[in-house]
Short mmCIF file of N, CA, C and O in Angstrom, two decimals:
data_model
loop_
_atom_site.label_atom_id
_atom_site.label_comp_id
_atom_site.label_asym_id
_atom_site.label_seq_id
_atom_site.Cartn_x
_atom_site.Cartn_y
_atom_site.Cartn_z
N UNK A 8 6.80 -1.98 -16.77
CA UNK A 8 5.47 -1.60 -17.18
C UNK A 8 4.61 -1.41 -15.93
O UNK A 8 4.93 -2.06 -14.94
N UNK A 9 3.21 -0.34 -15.84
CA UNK A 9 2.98 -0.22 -15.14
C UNK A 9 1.60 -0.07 -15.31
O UNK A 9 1.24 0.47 -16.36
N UNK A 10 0.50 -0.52 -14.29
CA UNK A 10 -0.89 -0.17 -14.85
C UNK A 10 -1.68 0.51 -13.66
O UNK A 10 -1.20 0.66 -12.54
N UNK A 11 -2.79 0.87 -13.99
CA UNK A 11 -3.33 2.02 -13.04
C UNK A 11 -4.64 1.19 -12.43
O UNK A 11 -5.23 0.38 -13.15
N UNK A 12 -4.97 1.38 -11.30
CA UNK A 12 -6.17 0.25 -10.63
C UNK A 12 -6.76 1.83 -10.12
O UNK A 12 -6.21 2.93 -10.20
N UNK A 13 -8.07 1.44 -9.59
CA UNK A 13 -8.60 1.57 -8.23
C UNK A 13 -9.85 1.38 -7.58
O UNK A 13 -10.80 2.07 -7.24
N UNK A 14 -9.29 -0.48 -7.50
CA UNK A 14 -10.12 -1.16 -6.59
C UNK A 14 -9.34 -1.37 -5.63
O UNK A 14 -8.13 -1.51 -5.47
N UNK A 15 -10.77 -1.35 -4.66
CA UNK A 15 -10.89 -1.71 -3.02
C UNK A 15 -10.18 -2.96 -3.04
O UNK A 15 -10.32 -3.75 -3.97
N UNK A 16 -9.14 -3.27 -1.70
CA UNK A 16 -8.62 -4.26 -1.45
C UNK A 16 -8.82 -4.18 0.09
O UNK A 16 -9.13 -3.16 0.69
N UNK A 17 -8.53 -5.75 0.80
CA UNK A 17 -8.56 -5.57 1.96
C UNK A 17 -6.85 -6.25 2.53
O UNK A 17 -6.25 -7.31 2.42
N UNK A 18 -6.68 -5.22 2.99
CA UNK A 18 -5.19 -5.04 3.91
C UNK A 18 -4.98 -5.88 5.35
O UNK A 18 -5.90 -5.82 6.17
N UNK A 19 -3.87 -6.60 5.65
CA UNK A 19 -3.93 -6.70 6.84
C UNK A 19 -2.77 -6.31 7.07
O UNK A 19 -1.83 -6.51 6.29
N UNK A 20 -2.65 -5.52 8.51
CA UNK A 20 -1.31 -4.82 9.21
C UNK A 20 -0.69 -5.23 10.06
O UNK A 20 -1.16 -5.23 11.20
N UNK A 21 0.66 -5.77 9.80
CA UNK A 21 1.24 -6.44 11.29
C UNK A 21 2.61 -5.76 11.27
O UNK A 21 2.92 -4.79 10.57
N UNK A 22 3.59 -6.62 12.38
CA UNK A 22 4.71 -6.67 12.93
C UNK A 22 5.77 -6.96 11.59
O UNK A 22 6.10 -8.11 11.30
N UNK A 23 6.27 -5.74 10.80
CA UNK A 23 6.95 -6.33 10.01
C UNK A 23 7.94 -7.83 10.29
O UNK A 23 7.84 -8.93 9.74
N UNK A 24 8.99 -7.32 11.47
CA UNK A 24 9.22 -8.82 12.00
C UNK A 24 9.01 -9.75 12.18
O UNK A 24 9.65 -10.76 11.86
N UNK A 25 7.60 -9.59 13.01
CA UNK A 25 7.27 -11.39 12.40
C UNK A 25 6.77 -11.75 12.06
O UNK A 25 6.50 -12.92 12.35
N UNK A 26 6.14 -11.03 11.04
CA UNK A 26 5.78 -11.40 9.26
C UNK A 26 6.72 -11.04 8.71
O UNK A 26 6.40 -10.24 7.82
N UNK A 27 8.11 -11.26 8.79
CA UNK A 27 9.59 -11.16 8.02
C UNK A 27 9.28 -10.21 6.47
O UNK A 27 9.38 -10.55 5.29
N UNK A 28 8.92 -9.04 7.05
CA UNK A 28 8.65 -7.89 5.75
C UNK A 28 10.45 -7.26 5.47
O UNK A 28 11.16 -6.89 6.40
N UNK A 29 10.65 -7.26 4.79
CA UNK A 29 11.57 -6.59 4.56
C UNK A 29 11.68 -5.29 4.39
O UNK A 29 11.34 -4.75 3.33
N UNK A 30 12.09 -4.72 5.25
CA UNK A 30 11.89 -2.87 5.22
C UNK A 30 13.59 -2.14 4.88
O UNK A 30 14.57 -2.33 5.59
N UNK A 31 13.56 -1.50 3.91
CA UNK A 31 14.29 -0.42 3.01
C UNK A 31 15.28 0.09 4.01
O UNK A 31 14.70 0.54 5.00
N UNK A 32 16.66 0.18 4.08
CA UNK A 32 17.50 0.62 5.14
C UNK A 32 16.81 2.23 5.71
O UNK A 32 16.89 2.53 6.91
N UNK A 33 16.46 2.74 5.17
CA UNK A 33 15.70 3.82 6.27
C UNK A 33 14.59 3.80 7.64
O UNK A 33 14.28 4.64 8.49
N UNK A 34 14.14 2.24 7.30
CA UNK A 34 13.41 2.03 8.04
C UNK A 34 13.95 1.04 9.00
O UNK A 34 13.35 -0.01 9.22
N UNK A 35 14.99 1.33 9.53
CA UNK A 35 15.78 0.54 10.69
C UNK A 35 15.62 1.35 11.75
O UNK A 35 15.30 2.53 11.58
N UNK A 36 15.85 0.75 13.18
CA UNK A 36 15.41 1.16 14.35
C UNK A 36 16.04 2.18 14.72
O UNK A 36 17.21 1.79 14.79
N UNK A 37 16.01 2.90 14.92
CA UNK A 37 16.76 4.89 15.39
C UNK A 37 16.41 5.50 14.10
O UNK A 37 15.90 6.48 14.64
N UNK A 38 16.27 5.72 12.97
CA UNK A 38 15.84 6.68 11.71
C UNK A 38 14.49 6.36 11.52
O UNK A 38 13.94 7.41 11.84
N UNK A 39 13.37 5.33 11.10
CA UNK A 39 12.36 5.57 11.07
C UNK A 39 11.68 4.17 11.18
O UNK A 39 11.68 3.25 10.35
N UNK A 40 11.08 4.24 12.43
CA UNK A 40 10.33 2.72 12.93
C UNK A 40 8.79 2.75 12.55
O UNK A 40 7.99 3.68 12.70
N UNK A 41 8.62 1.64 12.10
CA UNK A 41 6.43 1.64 12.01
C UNK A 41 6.03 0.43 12.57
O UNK A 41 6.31 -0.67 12.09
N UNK A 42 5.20 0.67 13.86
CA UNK A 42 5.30 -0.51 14.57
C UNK A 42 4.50 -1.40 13.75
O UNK A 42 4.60 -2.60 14.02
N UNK A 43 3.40 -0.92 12.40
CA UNK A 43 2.45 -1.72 11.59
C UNK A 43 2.76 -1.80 10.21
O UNK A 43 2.58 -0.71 9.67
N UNK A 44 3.05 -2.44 9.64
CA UNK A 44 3.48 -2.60 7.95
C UNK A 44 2.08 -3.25 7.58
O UNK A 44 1.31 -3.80 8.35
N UNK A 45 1.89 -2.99 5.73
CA UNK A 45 0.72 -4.07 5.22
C UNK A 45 1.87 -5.08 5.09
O UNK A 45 3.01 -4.81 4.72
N UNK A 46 1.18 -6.82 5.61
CA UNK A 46 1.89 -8.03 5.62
C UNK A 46 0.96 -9.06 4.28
O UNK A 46 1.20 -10.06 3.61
N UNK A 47 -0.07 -8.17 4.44
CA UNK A 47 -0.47 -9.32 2.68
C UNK A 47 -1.63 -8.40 2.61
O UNK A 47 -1.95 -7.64 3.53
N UNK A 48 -2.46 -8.55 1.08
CA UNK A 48 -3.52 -7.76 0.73
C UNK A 48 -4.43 -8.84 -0.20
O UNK A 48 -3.71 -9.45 -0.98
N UNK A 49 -5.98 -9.25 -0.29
CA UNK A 49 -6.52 -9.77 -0.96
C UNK A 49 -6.98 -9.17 -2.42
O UNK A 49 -8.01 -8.49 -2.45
N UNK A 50 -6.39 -9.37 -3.41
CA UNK A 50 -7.19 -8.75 -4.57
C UNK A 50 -7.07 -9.54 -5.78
O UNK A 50 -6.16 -10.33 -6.02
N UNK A 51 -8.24 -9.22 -6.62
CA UNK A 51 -9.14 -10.59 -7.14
C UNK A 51 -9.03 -12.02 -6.63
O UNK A 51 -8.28 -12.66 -7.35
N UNK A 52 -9.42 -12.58 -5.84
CA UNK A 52 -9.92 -13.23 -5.33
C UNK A 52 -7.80 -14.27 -5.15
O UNK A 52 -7.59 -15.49 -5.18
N UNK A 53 -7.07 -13.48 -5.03
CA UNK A 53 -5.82 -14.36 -4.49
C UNK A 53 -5.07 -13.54 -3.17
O UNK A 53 -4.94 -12.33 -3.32
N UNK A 54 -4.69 -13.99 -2.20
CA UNK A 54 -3.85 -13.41 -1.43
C UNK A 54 -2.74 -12.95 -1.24
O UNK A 54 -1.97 -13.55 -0.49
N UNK A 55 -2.35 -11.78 -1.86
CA UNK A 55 -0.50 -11.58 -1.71
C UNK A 55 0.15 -11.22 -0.97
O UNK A 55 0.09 -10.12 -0.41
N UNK A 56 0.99 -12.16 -0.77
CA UNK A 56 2.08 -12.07 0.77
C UNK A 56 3.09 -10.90 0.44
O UNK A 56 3.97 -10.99 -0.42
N UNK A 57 2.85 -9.62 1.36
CA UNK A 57 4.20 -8.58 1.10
C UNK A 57 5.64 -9.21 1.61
O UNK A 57 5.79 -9.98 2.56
N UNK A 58 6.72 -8.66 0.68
CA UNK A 58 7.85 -9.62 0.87
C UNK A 58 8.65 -8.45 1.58
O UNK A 58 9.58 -8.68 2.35
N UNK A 59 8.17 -7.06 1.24
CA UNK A 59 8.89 -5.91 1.37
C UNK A 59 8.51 -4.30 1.40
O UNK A 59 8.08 -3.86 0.34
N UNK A 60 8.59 -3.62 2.20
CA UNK A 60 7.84 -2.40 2.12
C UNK A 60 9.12 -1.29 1.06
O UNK A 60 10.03 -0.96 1.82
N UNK A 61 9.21 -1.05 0.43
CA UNK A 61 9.91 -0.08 -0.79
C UNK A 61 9.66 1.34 -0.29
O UNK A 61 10.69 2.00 -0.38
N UNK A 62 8.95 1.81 0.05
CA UNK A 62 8.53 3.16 0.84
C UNK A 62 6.80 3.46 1.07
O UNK A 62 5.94 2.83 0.45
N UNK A 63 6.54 4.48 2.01
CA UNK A 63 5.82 4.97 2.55
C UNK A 63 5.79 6.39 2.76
O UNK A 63 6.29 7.05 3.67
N UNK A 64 4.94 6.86 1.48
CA UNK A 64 4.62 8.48 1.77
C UNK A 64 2.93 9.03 2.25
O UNK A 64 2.02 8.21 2.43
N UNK A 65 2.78 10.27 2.38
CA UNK A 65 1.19 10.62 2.19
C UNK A 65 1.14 11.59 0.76
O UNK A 65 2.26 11.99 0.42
N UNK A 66 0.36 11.87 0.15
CA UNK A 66 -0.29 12.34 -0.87
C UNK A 66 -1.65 12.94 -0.48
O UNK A 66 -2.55 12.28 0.04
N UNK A 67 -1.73 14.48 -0.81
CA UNK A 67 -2.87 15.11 -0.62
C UNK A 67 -3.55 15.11 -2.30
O UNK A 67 -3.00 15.29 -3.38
N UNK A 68 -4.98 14.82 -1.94
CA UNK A 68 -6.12 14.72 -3.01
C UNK A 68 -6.36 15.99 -3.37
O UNK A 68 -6.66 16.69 -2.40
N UNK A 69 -6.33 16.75 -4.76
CA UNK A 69 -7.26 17.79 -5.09
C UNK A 69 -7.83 18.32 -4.13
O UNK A 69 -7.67 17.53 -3.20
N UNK A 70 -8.55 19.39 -3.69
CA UNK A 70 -9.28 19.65 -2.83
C UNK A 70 -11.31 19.30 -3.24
O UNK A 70 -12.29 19.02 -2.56
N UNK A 71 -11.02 19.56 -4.85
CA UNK A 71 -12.45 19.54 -5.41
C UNK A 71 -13.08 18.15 -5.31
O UNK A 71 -14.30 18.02 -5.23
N UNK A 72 -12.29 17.15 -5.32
CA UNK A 72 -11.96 15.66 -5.59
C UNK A 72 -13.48 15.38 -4.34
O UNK A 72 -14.39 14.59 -4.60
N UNK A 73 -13.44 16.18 -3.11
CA UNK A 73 -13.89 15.65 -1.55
C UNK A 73 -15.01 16.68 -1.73
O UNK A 73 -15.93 16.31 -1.02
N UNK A 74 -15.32 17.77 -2.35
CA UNK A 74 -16.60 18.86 -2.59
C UNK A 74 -17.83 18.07 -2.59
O UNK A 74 -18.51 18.56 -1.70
N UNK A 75 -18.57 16.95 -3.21
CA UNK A 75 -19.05 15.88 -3.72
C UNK A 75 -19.67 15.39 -2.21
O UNK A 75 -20.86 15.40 -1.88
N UNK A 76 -18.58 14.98 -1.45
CA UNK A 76 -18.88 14.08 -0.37
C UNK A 76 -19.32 14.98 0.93
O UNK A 76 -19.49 14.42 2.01
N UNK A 77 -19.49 16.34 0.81
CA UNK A 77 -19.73 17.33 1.90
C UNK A 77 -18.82 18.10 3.03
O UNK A 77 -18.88 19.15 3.66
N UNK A 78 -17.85 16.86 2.91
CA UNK A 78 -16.39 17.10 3.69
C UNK A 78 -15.78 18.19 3.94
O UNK A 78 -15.18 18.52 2.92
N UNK A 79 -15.59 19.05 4.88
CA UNK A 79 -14.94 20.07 5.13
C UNK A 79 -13.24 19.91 5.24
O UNK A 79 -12.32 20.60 4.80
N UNK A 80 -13.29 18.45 6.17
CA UNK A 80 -12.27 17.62 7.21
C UNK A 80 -11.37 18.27 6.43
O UNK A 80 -12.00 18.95 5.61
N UNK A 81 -9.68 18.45 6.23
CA UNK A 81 -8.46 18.24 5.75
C UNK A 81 -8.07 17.38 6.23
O UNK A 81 -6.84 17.47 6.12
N UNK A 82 -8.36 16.42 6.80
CA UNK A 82 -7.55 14.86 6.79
C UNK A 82 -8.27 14.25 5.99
O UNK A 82 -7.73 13.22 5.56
N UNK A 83 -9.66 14.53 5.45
CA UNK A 83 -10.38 13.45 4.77
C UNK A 83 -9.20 13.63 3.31
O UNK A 83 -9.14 12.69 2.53
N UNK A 84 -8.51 14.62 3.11
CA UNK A 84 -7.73 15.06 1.71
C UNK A 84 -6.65 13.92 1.54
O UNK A 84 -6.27 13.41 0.49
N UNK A 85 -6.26 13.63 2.85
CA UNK A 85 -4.81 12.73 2.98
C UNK A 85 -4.89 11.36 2.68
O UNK A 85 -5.94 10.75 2.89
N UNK A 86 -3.91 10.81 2.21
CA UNK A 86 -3.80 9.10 2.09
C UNK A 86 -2.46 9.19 1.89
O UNK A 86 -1.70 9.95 1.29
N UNK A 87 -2.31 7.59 2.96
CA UNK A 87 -0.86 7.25 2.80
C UNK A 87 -1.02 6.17 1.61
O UNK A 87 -1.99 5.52 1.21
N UNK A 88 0.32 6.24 1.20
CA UNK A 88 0.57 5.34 0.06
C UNK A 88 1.29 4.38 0.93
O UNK A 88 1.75 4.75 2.01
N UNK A 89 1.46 2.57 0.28
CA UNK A 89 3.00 2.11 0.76
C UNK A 89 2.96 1.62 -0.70
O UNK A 89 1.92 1.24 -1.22
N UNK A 90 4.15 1.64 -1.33
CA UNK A 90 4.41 0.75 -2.32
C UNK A 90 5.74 -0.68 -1.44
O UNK A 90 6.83 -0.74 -0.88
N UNK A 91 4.70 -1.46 -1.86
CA UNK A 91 5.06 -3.21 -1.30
C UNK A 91 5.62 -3.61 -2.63
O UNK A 91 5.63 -3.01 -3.71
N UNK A 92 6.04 -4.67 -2.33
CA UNK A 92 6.92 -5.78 -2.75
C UNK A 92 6.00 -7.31 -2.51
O UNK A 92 6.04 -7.87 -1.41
N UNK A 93 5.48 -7.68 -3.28
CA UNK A 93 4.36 -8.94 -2.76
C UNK A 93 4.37 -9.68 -3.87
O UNK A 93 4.68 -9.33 -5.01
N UNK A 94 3.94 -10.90 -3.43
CA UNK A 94 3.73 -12.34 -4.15
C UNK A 94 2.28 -12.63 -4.20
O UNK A 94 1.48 -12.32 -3.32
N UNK A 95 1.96 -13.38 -5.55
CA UNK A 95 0.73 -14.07 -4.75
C UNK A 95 0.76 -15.64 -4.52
O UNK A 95 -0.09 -16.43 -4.94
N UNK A 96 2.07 -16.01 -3.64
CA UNK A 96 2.05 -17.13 -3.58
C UNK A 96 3.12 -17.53 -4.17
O UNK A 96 3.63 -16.81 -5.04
N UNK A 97 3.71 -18.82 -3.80
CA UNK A 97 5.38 -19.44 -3.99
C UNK A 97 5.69 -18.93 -5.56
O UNK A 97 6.51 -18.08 -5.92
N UNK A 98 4.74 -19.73 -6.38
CA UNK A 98 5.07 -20.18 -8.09
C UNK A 98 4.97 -18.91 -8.74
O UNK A 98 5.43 -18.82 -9.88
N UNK A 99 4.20 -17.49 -7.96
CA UNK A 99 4.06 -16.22 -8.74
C UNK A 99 5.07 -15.40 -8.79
O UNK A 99 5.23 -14.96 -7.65
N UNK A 100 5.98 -14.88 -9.63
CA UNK A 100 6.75 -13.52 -9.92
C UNK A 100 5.96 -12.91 -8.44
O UNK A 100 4.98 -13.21 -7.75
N UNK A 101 7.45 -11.52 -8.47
CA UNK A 101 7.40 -10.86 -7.44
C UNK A 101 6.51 -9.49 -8.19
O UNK A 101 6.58 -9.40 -9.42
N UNK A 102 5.75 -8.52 -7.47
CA UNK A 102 5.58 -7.47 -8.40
C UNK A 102 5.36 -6.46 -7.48
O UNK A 102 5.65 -6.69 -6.31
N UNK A 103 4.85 -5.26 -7.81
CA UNK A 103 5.82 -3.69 -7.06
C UNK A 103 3.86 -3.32 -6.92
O UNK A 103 3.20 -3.37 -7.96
N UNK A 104 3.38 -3.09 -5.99
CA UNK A 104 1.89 -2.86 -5.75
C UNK A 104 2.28 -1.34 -4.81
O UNK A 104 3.16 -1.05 -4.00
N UNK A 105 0.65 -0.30 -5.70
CA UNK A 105 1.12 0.77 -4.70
C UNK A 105 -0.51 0.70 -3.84
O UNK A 105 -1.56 0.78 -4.47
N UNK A 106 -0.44 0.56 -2.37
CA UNK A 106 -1.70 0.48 -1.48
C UNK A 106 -1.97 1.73 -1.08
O UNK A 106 -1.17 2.32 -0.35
N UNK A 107 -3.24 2.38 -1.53
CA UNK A 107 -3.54 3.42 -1.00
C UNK A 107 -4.45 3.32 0.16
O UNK A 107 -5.21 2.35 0.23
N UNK A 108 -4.44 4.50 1.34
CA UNK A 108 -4.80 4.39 2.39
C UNK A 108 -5.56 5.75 2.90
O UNK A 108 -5.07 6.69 3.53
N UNK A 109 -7.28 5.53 2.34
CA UNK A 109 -7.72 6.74 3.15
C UNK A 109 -9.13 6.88 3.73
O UNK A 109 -9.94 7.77 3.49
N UNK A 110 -9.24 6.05 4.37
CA UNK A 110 -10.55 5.38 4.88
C UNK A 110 -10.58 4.30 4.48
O UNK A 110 -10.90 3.51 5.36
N UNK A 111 -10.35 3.72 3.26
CA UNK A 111 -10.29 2.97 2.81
C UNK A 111 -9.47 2.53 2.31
O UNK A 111 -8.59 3.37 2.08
N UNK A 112 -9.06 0.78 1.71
CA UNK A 112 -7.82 0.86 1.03
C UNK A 112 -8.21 0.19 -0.17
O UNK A 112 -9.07 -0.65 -0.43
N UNK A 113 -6.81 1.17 -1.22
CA UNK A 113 -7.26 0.66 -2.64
C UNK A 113 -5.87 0.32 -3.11
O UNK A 113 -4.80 0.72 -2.67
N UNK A 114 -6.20 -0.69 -4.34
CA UNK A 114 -4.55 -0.91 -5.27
C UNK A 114 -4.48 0.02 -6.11
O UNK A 114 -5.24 -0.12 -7.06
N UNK A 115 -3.53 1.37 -6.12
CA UNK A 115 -4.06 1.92 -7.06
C UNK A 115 -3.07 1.93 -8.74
O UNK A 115 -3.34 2.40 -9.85
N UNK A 116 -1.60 0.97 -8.08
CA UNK A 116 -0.63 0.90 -9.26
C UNK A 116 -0.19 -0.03 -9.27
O UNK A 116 0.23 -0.25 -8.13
N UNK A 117 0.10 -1.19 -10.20
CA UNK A 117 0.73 -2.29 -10.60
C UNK A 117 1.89 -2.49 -11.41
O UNK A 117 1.61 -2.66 -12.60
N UNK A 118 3.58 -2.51 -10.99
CA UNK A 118 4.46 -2.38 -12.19
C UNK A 118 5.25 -3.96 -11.62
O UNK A 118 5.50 -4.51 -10.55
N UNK A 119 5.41 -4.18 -12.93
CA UNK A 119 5.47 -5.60 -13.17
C UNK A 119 7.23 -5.56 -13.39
O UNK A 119 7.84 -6.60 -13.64
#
């Protein structure tokens, strides 16, 4: 099951290594390295520790979506996604979070 968000969360980015993230055999050293993974994200008021990055794409926005905000930019169009693998904590189920990334960051999918 899966549900649709999009609230603001706040991200922090580290060393998958040593925040022991678990990254997807594509993301091993010679095919595709990221020296910054999200390592936990705060939303509603609990902290969830990422256990695992599942992938990392970008996604372009509508173009009309950014008309509103005055924006000419074509990067303002872009956001990376990561869909993580995170806990909120020992006693919680694991669950599949997708973090969007475009100026800001939001949760924007939850599948349980």
């Amino acid at each position: 099951m899966s549900r649709r968000y999009q609230e603001q969360v706040e991200v922090r980015l580290g060393d998958p290594v040593e925040h022991r993230v678990r990254l997807e055999p594509g993301w091993r050293r010679g095919t595709r390295t990221m020296a910054e993974v999200p390592t936990l994200f705060l939303w509603q008021g609990r902290v969830h520790v990422v256990r695992g990055v599942l992938a990392q794409w970008t996604q372009r926005l509508p173009w009309w979506r950014d008309l509103g905000a005055g924006s000419t930019d074509a990067d303002s169009l872009e956001q990376e996604v990561w869909r993580v693998e995170a806990s909120a904590g020992r006693t919680h189920e694991m669950g599949v979070y997708d973090l969007v990334h475009g100026g800001r960051w939001l949760l924007e999918r939850v599948s349980d």
